[in-house]
XYZ file of N, CA and C in Angstrom:
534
model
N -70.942 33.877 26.660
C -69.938 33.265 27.498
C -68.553 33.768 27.085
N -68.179 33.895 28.109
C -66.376 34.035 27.837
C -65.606 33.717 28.443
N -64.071 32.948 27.902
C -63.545 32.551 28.764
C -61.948 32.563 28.434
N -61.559 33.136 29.622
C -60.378 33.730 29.817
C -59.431 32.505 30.101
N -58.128 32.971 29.652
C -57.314 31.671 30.286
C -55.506 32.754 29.679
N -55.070 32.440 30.823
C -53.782 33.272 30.972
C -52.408 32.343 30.007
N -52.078 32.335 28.826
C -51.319 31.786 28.249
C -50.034 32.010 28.154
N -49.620 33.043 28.965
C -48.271 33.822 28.933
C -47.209 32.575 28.955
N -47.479 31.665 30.302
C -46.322 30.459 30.309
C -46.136 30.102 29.338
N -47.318 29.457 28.425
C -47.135 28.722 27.349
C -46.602 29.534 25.538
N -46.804 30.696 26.079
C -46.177 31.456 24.580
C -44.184 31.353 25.170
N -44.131 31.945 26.287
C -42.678 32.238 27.071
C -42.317 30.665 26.635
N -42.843 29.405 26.865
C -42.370 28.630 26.656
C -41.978 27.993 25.261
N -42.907 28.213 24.426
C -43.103 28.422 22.801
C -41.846 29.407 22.433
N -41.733 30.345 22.776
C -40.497 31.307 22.472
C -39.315 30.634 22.807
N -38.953 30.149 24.007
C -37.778 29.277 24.803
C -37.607 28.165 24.140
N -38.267 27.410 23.481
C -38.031 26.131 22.862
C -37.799 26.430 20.921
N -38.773 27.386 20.397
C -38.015 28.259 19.028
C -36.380 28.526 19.237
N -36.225 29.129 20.655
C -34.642 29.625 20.468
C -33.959 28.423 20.562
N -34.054 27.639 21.867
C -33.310 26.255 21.826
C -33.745 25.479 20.165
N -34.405 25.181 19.508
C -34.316 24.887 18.335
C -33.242 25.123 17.095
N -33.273 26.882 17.191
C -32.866 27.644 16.564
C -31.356 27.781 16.914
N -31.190 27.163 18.453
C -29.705 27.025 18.702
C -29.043 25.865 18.430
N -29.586 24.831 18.551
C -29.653 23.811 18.109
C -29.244 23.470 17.109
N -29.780 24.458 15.960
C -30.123 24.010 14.088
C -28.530 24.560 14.049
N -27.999 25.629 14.528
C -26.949 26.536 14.385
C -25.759 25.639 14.435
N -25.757 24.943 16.438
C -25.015 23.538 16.324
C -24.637 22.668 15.221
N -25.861 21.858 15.107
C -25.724 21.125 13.912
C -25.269 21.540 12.266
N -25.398 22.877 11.983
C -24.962 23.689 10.928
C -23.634 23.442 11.049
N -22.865 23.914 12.145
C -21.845 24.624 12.573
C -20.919 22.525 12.502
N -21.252 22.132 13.251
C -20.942 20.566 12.886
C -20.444 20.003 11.887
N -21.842 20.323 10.893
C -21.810 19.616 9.860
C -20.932 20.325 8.968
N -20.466 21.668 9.016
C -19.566 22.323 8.296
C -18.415 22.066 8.715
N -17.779 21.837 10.280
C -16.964 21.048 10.314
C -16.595 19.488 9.840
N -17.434 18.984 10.011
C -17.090 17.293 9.413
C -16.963 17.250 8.210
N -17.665 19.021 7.561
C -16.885 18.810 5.787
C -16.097 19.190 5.434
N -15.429 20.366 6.215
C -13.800 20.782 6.356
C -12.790 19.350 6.122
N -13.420 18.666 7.765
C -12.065 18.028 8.168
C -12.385 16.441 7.063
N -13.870 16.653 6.482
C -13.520 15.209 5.037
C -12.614 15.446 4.169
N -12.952 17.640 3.724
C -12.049 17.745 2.574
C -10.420 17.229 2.843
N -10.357 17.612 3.889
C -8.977 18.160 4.638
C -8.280 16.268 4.440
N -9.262 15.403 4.946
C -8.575 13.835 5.142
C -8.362 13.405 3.325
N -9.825 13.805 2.443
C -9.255 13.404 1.105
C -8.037 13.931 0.709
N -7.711 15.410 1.096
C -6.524 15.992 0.792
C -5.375 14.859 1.047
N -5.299 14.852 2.047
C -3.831 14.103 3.143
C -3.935 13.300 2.186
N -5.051 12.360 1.942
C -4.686 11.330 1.372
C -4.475 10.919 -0.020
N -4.952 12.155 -0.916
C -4.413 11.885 -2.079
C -2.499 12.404 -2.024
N -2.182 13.627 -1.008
C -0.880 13.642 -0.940
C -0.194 12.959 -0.645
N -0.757 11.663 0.207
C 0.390 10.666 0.585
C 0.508 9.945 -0.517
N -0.459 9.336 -1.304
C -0.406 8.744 -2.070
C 0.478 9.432 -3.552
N 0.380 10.389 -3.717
C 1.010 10.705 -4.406
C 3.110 11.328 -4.335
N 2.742 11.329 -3.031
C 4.003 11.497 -1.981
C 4.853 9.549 -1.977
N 4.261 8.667 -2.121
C 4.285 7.106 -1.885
C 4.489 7.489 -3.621
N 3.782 7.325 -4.261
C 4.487 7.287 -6.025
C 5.777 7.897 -6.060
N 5.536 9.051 -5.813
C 7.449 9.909 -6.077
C 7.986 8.572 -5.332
N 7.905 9.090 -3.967
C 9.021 8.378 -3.037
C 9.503 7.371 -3.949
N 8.629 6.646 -3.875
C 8.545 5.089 -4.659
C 9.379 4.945 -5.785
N 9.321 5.582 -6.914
C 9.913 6.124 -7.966
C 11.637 6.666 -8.026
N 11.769 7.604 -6.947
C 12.701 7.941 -6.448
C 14.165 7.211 -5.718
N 13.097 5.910 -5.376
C 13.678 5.118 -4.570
C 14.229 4.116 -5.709
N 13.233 3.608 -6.450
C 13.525 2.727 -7.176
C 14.339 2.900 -8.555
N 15.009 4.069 -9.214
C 15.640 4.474 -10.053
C 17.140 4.360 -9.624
N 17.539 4.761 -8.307
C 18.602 4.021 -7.508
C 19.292 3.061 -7.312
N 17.849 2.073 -7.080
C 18.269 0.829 -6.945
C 18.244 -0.220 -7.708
N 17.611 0.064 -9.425
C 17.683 -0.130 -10.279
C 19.222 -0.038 -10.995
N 20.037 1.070 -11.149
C 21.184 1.402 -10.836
C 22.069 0.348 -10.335
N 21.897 0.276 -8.902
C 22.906 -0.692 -7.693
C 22.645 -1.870 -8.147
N 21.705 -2.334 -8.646
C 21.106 -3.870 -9.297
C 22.169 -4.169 -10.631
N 21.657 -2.867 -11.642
C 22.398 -2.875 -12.859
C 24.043 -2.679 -12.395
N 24.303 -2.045 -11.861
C 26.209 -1.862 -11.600
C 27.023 -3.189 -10.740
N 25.329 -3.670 -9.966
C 26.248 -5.068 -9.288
C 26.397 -6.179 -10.451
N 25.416 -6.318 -11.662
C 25.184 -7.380 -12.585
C 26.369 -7.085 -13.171
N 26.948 -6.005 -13.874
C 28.079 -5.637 -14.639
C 29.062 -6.102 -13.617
N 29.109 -5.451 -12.216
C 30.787 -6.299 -12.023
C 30.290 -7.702 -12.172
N 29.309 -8.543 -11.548
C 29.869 -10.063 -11.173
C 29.941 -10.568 -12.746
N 30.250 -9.992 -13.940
C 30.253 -10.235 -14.949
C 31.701 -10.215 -15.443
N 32.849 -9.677 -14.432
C 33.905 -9.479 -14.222
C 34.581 -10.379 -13.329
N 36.240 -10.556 -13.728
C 36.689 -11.492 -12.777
C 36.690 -11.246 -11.291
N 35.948 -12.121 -10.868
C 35.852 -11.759 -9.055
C 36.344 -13.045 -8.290
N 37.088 -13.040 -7.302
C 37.735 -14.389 -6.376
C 35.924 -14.784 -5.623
N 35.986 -15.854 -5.068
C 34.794 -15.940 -4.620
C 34.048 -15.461 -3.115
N 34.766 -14.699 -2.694
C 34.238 -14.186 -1.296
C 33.808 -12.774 -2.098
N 34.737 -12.174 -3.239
C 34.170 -10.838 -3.343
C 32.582 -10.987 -3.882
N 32.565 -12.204 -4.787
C 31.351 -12.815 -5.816
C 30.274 -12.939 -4.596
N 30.764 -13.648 -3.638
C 29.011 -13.862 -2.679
C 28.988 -12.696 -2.092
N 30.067 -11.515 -1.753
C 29.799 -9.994 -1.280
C 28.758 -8.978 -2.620
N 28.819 -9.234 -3.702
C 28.318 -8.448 -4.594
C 26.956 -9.374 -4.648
N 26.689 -10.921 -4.875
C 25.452 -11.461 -4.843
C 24.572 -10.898 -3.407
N 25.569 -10.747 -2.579
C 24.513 -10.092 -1.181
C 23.883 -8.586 -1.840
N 24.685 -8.166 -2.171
C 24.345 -6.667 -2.379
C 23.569 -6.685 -3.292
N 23.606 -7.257 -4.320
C 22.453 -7.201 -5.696
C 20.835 -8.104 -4.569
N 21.025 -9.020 -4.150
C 20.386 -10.109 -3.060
C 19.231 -8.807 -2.220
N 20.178 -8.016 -1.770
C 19.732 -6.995 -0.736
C 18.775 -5.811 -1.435
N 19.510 -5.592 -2.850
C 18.956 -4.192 -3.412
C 17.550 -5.112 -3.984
N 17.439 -6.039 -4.639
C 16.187 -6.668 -5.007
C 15.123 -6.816 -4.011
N 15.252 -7.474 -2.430
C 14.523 -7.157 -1.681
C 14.242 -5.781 -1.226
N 14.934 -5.331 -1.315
C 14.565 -3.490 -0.972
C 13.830 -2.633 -1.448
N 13.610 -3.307 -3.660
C 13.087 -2.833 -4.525
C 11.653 -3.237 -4.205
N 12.048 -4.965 -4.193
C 10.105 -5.565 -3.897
C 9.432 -5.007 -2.600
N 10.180 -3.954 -1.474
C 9.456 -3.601 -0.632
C 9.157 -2.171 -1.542
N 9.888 -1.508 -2.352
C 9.089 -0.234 -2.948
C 7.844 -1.065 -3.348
N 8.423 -1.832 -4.562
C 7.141 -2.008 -5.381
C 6.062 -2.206 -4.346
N 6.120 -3.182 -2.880
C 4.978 -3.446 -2.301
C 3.939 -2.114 -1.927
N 5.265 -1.292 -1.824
C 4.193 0.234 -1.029
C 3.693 0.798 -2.254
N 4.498 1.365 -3.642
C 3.731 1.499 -4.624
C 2.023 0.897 -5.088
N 1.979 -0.598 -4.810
C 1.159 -1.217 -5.064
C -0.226 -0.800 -4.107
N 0.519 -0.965 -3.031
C -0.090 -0.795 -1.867
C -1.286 0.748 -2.306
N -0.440 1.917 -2.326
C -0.593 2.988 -2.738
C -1.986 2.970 -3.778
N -1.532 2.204 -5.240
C -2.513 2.356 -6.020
C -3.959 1.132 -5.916
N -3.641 0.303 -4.815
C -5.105 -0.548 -5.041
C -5.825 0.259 -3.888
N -5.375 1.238 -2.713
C -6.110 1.861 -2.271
C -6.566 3.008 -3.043
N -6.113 3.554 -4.076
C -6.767 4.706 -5.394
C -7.101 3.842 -5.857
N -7.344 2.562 -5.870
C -7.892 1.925 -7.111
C -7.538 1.889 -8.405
N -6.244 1.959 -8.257
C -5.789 1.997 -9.402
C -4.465 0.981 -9.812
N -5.048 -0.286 -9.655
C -3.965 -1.015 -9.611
C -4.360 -1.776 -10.852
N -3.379 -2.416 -11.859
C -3.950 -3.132 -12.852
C -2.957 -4.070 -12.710
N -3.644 -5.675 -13.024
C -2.759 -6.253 -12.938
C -2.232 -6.632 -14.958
N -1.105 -7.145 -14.667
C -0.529 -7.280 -16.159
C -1.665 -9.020 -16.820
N -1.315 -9.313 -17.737
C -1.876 -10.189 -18.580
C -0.906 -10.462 -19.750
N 0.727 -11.198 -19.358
C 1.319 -11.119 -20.895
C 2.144 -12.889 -20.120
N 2.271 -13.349 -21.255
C 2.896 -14.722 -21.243
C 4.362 -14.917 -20.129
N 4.479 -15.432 -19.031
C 5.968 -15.242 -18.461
C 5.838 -16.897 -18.515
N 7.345 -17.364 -18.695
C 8.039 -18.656 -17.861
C 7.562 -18.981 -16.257
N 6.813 -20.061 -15.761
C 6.717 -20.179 -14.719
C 7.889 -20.584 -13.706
N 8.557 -21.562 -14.282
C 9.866 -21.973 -13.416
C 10.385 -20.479 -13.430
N 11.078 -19.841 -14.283
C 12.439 -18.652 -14.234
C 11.520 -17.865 -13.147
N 10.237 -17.923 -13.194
C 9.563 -16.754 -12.352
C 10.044 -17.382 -10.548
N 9.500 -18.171 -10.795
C 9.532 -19.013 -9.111
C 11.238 -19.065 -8.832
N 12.020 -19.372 -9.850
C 13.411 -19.464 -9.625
C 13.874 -18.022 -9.097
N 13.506 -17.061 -9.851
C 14.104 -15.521 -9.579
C 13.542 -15.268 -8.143
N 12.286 -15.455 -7.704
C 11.763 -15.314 -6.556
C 12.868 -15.726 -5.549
N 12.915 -17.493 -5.491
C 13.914 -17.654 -4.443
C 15.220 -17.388 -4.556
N 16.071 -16.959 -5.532
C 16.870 -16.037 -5.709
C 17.490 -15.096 -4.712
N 16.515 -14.410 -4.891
C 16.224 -13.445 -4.231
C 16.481 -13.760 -2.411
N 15.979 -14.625 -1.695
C 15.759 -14.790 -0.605
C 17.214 -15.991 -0.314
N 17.696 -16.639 -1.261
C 19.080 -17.756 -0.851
C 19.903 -17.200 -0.130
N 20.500 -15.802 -0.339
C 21.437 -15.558 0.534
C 21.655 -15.609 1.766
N 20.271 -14.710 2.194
C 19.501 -14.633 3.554
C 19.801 -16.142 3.864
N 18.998 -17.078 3.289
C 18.638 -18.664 3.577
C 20.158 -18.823 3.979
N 21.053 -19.013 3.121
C 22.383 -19.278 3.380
C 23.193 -19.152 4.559
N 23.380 -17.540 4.620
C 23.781 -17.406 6.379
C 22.881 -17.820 7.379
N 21.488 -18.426 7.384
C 21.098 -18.934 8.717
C 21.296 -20.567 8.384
N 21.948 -20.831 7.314
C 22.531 -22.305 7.306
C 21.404 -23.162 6.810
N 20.186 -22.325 6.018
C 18.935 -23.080 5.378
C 19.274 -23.323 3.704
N 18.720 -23.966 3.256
C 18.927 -24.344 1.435
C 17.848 -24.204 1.157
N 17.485 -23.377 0.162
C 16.353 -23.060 -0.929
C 16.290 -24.098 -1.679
N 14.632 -24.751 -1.886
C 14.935 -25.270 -2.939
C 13.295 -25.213 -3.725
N 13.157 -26.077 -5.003
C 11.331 -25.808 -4.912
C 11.264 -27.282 -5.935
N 10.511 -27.599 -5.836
C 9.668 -28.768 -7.005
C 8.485 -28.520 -7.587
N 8.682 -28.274 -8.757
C 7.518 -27.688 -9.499
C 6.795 -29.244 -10.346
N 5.497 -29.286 -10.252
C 4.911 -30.047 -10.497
C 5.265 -30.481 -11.950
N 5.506 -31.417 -12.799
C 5.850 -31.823 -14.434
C 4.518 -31.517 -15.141
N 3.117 -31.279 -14.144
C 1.499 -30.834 -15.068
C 1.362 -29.246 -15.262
N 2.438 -29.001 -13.897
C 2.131 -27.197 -14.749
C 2.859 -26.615 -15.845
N 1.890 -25.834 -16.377
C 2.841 -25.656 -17.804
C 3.639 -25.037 -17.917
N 4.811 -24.786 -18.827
C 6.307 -24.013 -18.917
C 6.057 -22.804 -18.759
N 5.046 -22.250 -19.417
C 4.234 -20.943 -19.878
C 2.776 -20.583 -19.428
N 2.741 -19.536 -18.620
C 1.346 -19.139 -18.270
C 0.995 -17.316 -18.447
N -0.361 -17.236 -18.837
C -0.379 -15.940 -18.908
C -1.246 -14.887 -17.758
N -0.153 -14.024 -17.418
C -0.836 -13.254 -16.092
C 0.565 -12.381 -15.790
N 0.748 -11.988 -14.538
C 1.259 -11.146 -13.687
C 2.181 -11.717 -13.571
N 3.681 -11.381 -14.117
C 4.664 -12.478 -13.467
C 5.550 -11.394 -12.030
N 5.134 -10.226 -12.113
C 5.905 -9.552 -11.581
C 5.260 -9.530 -10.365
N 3.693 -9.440 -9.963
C 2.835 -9.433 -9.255
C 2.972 -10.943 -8.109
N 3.472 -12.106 -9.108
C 3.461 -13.174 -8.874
C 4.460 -13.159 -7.816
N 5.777 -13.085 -8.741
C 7.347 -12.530 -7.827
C 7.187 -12.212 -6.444
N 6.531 -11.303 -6.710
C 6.558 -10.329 -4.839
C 5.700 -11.295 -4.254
N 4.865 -11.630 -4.780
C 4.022 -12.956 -3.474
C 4.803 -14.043 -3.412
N 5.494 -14.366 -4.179
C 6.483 -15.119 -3.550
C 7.661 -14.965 -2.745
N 8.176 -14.103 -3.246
C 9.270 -13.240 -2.539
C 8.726 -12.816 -1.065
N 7.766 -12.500 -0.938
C 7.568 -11.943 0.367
C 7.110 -13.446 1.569
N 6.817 -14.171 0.505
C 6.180 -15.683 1.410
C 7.521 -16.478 1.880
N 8.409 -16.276 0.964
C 9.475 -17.265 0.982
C 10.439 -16.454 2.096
N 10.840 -15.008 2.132
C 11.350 -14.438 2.905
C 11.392 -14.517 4.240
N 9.396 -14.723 4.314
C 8.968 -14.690 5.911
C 9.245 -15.867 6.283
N 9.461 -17.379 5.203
C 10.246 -18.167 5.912
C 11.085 -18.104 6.346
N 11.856 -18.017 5.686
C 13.581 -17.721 5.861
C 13.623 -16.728 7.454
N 13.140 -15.863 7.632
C 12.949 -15.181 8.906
C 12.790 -15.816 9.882
């Protein structure tokens, strides 16, 4: 017995579906070498911003460290009292300006993961006091009064982040005042 059977379609088709495969695999090659370009390319950006956000940051804040320190020295000098609440604005102003570096700094390193927080003994009142400090002036010209009541059970002294602390307050108390 013998038996014949014409397979040409089915090899032509076997060949046609190898190449679409084979074009296919090329696609997906060709893809996947892009999506690892453009990963390297996004880790890039983003360690440069971040490291672009430190300078800046740095840059910014050596300045205004400066304008802080040169406003403390005059009001340490005889001043009439309109010049005294003009220099408390300005020291008032450069401190909020600083806690927005520090915020982007911060910002910067808990997305590297690299944020540590401190652990050393601060004053709780002077901490909460410097906070609203900071924000009275503002309060003042919209005709508001700062004030705070600290509980007589919390203690004088606590150990942690006082600087960390600051800016969460500073930034809470501000957005009142706003």
């Amino acid at each position: 017995f013998v038996f014949l059977r014409d397979i040409t379609a089915r090899k032509q088709a076997e060949k046609e579906l190898e190449q679409h495969r084979h074009h296919l695999q090329e696609l997906v090659d060709q893809r996947t070498s892009e999506l690892a370009h453009a990963k390297e390319a996004a880790e890039a950006a983003n360690r440069a911003r971040g490291t672009f956000l430190a300078n800046m940051s740095h840059e910014i804040r050596t300045p205004m460290n400066g304008i802080i320190g040169m406003t403390d020295l005059a009001l340490d000098t005889r001043l009439d009292a309109e010049q005294r609440h003009y220099l408390k604005t300005v020291k008032s102003s450069a401190e909020s300006l600083l806690a927005i570096v520090n915020d982007i700094l911060d910002f910067s390193k808990i997305e590297a993961g690299k944020l540590q927080l401190e652990a050393i003994p601060f004053e709780v009142r002077r901490t909460i006091e410097e906070a609203l400090a900071v924000s009275s002036p503002t309060a003042e010209q919209k005709g508001l009064r700062l004030s705070c009541h600290i509980d007589p059970r919390i203690p004088c002294s606590l150990i942690g982040d006082p600087t960390r602390l600051r800016q969460i307050l500073v930034n809470l108390v501000s957005n009142a005042v706003k």
